[in-house]
CSV table of C-alpha atoms in Angstrom, one decimal:
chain,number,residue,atom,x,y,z
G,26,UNK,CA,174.2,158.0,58.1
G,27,UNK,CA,174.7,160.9,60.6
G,28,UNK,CA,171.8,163.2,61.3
G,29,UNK,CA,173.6,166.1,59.7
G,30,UNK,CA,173.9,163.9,56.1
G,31,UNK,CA,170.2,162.7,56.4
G,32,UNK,CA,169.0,167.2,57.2
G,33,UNK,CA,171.2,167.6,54.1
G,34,UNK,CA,169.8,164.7,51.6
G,35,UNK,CA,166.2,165.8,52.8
G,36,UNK,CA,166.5,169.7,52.3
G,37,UNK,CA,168.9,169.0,49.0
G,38,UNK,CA,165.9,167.1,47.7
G,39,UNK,CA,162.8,168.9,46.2
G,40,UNK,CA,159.9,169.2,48.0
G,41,UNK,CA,157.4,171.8,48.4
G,42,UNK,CA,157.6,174.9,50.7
G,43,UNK,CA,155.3,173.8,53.3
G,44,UNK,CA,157.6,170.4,53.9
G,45,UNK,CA,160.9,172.7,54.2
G,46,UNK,CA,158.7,174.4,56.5
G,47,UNK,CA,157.7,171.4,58.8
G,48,UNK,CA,161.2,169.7,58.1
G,49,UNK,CA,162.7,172.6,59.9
G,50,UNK,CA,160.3,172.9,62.2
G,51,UNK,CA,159.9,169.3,63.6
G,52,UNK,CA,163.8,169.6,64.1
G,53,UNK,CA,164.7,172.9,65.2
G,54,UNK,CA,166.0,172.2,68.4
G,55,UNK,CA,168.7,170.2,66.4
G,56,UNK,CA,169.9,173.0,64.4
G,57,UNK,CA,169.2,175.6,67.4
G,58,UNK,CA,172.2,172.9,68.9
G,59,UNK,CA,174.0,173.0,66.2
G,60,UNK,CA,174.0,177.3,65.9
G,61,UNK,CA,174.7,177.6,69.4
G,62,UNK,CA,177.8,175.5,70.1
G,63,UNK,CA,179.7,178.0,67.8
G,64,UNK,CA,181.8,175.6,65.8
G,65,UNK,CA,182.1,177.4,62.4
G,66,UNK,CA,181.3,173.9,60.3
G,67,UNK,CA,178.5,173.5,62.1
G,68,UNK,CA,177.2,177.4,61.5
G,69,UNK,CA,178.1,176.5,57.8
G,70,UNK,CA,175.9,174.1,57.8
G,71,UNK,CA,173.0,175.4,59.3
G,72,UNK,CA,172.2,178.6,57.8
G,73,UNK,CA,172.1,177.5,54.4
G,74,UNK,CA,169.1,175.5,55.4
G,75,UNK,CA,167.6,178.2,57.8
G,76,UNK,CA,168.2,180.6,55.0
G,77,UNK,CA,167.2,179.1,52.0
G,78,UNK,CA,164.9,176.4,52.7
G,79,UNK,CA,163.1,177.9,56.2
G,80,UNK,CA,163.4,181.6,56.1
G,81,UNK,CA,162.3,182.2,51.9
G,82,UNK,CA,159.8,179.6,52.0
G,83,UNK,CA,158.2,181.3,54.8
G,84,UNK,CA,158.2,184.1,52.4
G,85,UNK,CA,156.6,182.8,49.5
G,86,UNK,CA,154.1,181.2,51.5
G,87,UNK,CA,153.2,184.8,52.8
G,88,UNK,CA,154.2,184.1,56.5
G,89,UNK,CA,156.2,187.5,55.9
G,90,UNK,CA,156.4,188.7,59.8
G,91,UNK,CA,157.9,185.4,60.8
G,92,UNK,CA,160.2,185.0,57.9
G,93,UNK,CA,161.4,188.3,58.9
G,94,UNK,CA,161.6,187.5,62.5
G,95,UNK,CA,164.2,184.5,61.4
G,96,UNK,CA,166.3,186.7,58.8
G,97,UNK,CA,167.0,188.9,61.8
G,98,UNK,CA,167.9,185.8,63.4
G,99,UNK,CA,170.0,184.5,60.8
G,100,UNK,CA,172.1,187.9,60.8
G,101,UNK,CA,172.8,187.1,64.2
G,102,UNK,CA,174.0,183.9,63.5
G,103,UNK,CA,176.5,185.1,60.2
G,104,UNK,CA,178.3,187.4,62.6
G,105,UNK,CA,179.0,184.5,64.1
G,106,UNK,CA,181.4,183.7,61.3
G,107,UNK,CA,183.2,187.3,60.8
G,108,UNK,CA,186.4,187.0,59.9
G,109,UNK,CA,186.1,183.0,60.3
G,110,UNK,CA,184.8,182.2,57.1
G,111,UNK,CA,184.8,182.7,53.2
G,112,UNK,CA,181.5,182.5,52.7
G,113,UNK,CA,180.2,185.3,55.1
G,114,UNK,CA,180.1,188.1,52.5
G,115,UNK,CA,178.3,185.6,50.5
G,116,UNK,CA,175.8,185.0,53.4
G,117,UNK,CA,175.5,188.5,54.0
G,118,UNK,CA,174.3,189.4,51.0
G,119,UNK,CA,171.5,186.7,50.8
G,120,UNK,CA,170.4,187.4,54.0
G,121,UNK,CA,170.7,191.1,52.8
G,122,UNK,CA,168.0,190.7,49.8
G,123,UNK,CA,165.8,188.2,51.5
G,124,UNK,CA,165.0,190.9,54.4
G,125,UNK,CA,164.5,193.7,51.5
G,126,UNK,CA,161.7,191.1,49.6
G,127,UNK,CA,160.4,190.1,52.9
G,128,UNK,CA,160.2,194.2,53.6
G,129,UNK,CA,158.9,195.1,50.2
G,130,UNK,CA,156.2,192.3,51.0
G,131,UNK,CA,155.1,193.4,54.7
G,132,UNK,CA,155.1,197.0,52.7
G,133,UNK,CA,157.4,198.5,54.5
G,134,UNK,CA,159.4,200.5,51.2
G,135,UNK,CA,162.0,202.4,52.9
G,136,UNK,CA,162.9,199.9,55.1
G,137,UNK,CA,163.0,197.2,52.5
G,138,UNK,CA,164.9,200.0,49.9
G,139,UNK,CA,167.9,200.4,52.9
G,140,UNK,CA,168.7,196.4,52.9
G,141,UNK,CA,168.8,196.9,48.8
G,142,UNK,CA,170.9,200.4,49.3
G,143,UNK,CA,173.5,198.1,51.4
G,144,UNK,CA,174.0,195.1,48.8
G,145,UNK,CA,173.5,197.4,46.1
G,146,UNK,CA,176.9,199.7,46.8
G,147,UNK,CA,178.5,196.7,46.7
G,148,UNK,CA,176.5,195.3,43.1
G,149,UNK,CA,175.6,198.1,41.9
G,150,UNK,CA,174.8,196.7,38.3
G,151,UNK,CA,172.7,193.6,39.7
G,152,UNK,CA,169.3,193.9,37.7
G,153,UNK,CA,167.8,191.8,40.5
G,154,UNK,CA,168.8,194.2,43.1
G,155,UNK,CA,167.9,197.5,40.5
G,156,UNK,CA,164.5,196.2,39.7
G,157,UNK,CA,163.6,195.5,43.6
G,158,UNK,CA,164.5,199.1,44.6
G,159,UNK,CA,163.2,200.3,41.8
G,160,UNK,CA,159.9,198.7,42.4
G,161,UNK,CA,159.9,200.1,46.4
G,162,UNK,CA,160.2,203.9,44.9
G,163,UNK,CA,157.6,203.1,42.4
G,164,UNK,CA,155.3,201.8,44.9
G,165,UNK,CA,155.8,204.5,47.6
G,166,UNK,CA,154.9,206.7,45.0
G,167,UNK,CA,151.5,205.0,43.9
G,168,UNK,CA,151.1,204.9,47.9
G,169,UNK,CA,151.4,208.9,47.6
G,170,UNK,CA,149.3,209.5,44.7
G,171,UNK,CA,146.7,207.0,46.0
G,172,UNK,CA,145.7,209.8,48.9
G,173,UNK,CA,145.1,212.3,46.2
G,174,UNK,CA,143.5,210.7,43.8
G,175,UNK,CA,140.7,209.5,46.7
G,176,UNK,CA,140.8,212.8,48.3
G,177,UNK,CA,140.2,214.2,44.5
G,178,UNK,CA,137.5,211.6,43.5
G,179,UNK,CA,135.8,212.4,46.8
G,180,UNK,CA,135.5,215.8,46.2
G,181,UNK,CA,133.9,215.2,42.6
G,182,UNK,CA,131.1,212.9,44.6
G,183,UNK,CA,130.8,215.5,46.7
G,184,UNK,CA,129.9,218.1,43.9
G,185,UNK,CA,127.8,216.0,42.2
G,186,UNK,CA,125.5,214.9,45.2
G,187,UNK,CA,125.4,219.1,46.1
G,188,UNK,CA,124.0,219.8,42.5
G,189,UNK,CA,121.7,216.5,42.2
G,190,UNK,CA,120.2,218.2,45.4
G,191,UNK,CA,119.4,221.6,43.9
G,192,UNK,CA,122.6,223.2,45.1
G,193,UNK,CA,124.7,224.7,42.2
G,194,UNK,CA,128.3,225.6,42.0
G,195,UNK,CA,128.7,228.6,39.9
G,196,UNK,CA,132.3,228.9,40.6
G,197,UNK,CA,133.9,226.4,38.1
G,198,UNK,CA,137.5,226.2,40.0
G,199,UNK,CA,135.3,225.2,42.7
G,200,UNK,CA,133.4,222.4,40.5
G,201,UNK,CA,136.1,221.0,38.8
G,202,UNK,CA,139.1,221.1,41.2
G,203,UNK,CA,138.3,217.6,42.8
G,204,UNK,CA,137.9,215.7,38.9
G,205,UNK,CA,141.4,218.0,38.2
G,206,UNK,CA,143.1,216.7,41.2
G,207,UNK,CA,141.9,213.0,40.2
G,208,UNK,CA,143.6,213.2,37.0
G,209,UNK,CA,146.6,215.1,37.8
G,210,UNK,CA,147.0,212.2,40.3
G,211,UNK,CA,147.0,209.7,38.0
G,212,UNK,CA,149.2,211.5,35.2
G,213,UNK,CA,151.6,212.5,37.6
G,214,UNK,CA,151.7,209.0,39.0
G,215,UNK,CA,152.5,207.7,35.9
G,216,UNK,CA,155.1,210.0,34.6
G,217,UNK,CA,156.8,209.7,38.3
G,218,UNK,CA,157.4,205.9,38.0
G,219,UNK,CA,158.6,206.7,33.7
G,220,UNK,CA,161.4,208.6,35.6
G,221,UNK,CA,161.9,206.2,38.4
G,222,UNK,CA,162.5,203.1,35.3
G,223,UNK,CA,164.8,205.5,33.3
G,224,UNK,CA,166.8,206.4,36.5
G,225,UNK,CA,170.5,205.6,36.8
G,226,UNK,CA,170.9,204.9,40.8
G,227,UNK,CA,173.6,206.9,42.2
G,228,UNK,CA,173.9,205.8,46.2
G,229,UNK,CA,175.7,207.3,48.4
């Protein structure tokens, strides 16, 4: 049994994240090899494993800034195979949503919603994708709000400490703008992401 066939039993086999991990890592050098000599089977092989058993359980184990350091690696390596092979599109793609999870996770929404903008033009109905972009605006928008609503509770604290000291605020726009702005912040918070969820995506 060839080293490629014993890499493929292991990472065809279940095992938790942190053994793809070490898996990978004990033999990178191997498929660094393997990446580098340019033969398209051999590329085939590879990222697969790098991708999908490496890069995404990186991810979920919340080792987001290196799993995005190797999906920018991995892009390299698909280019590789432009033109050469059938399953580049397909490789694209994955690589595609991996880096806009990996984004969304880091919290780096815009960024994360151009990788979803790029697969979704092409799958433009994928639920999957929808929800993820989705999720990005709705969070850039609580990220928004957030600032107000602390700026608005602050203000209220504010007002109250001034009259538990003896100091009183006649002027009742003055009093009650910081407990308005609170409120409007959360309403408009809420209504924002209603219209985000009932939004057809048009991309351009």
């Amino acid at each position: 049994m060839n080293s490629k066939t014993k890499m493929q039993n292991f990472f065809d086999s279940k095992y938790e994240n942190i053994q793809y991990i070490e898996k990978y890592e004990e033999n990178i050098e191997f498929f660094n090899n393997l990446l580098k000599n340019g033969h398209k089977e051999d590329i085939e092989f590879v990222i697969p494993i790098k991708m999908y058993h490496y890069a995404d359980p990186l991810n979920q184990t919340g080792n987001y800034s290196k799993a995005l350091t190797v999906l920018n690696e991995i892009e390299e390596d698909i280019e590789k195979l432009k033109g050469q092979s059938k399953r580049y599109n397909q490789f694209l793609e994955s690589v595609t949503f991996l880096k806009g999870v990996c984004l969304a996770r880091l919290k780096k929404y815009k960024e994360s919603n151009k990788e979803f903008t790029k697969i979704l033009k092409k799958n433009p109905t994928n639920d999957r994708y929808i929800n993820w972009y989705k999720s990005n605006k709705k969070n850039e928008i609580d990220r928004l709000f957030w600032i107000f609503l602390i700026l608005g509770l602050g203000y209220y604290l504010l007002v109250l400490i001034l009259q538990f000291s003896g100091l009183k605020i006649e002027n009742v726009i003055l009093r009650e703008i910081g407990s308005a702005i609170a409120l409007l912040s959360i309403v408009g918070s809420f209504a924002w992401k209603k219209l985000i969820d009932k939004q057809i995506l048009k991309l351009k």
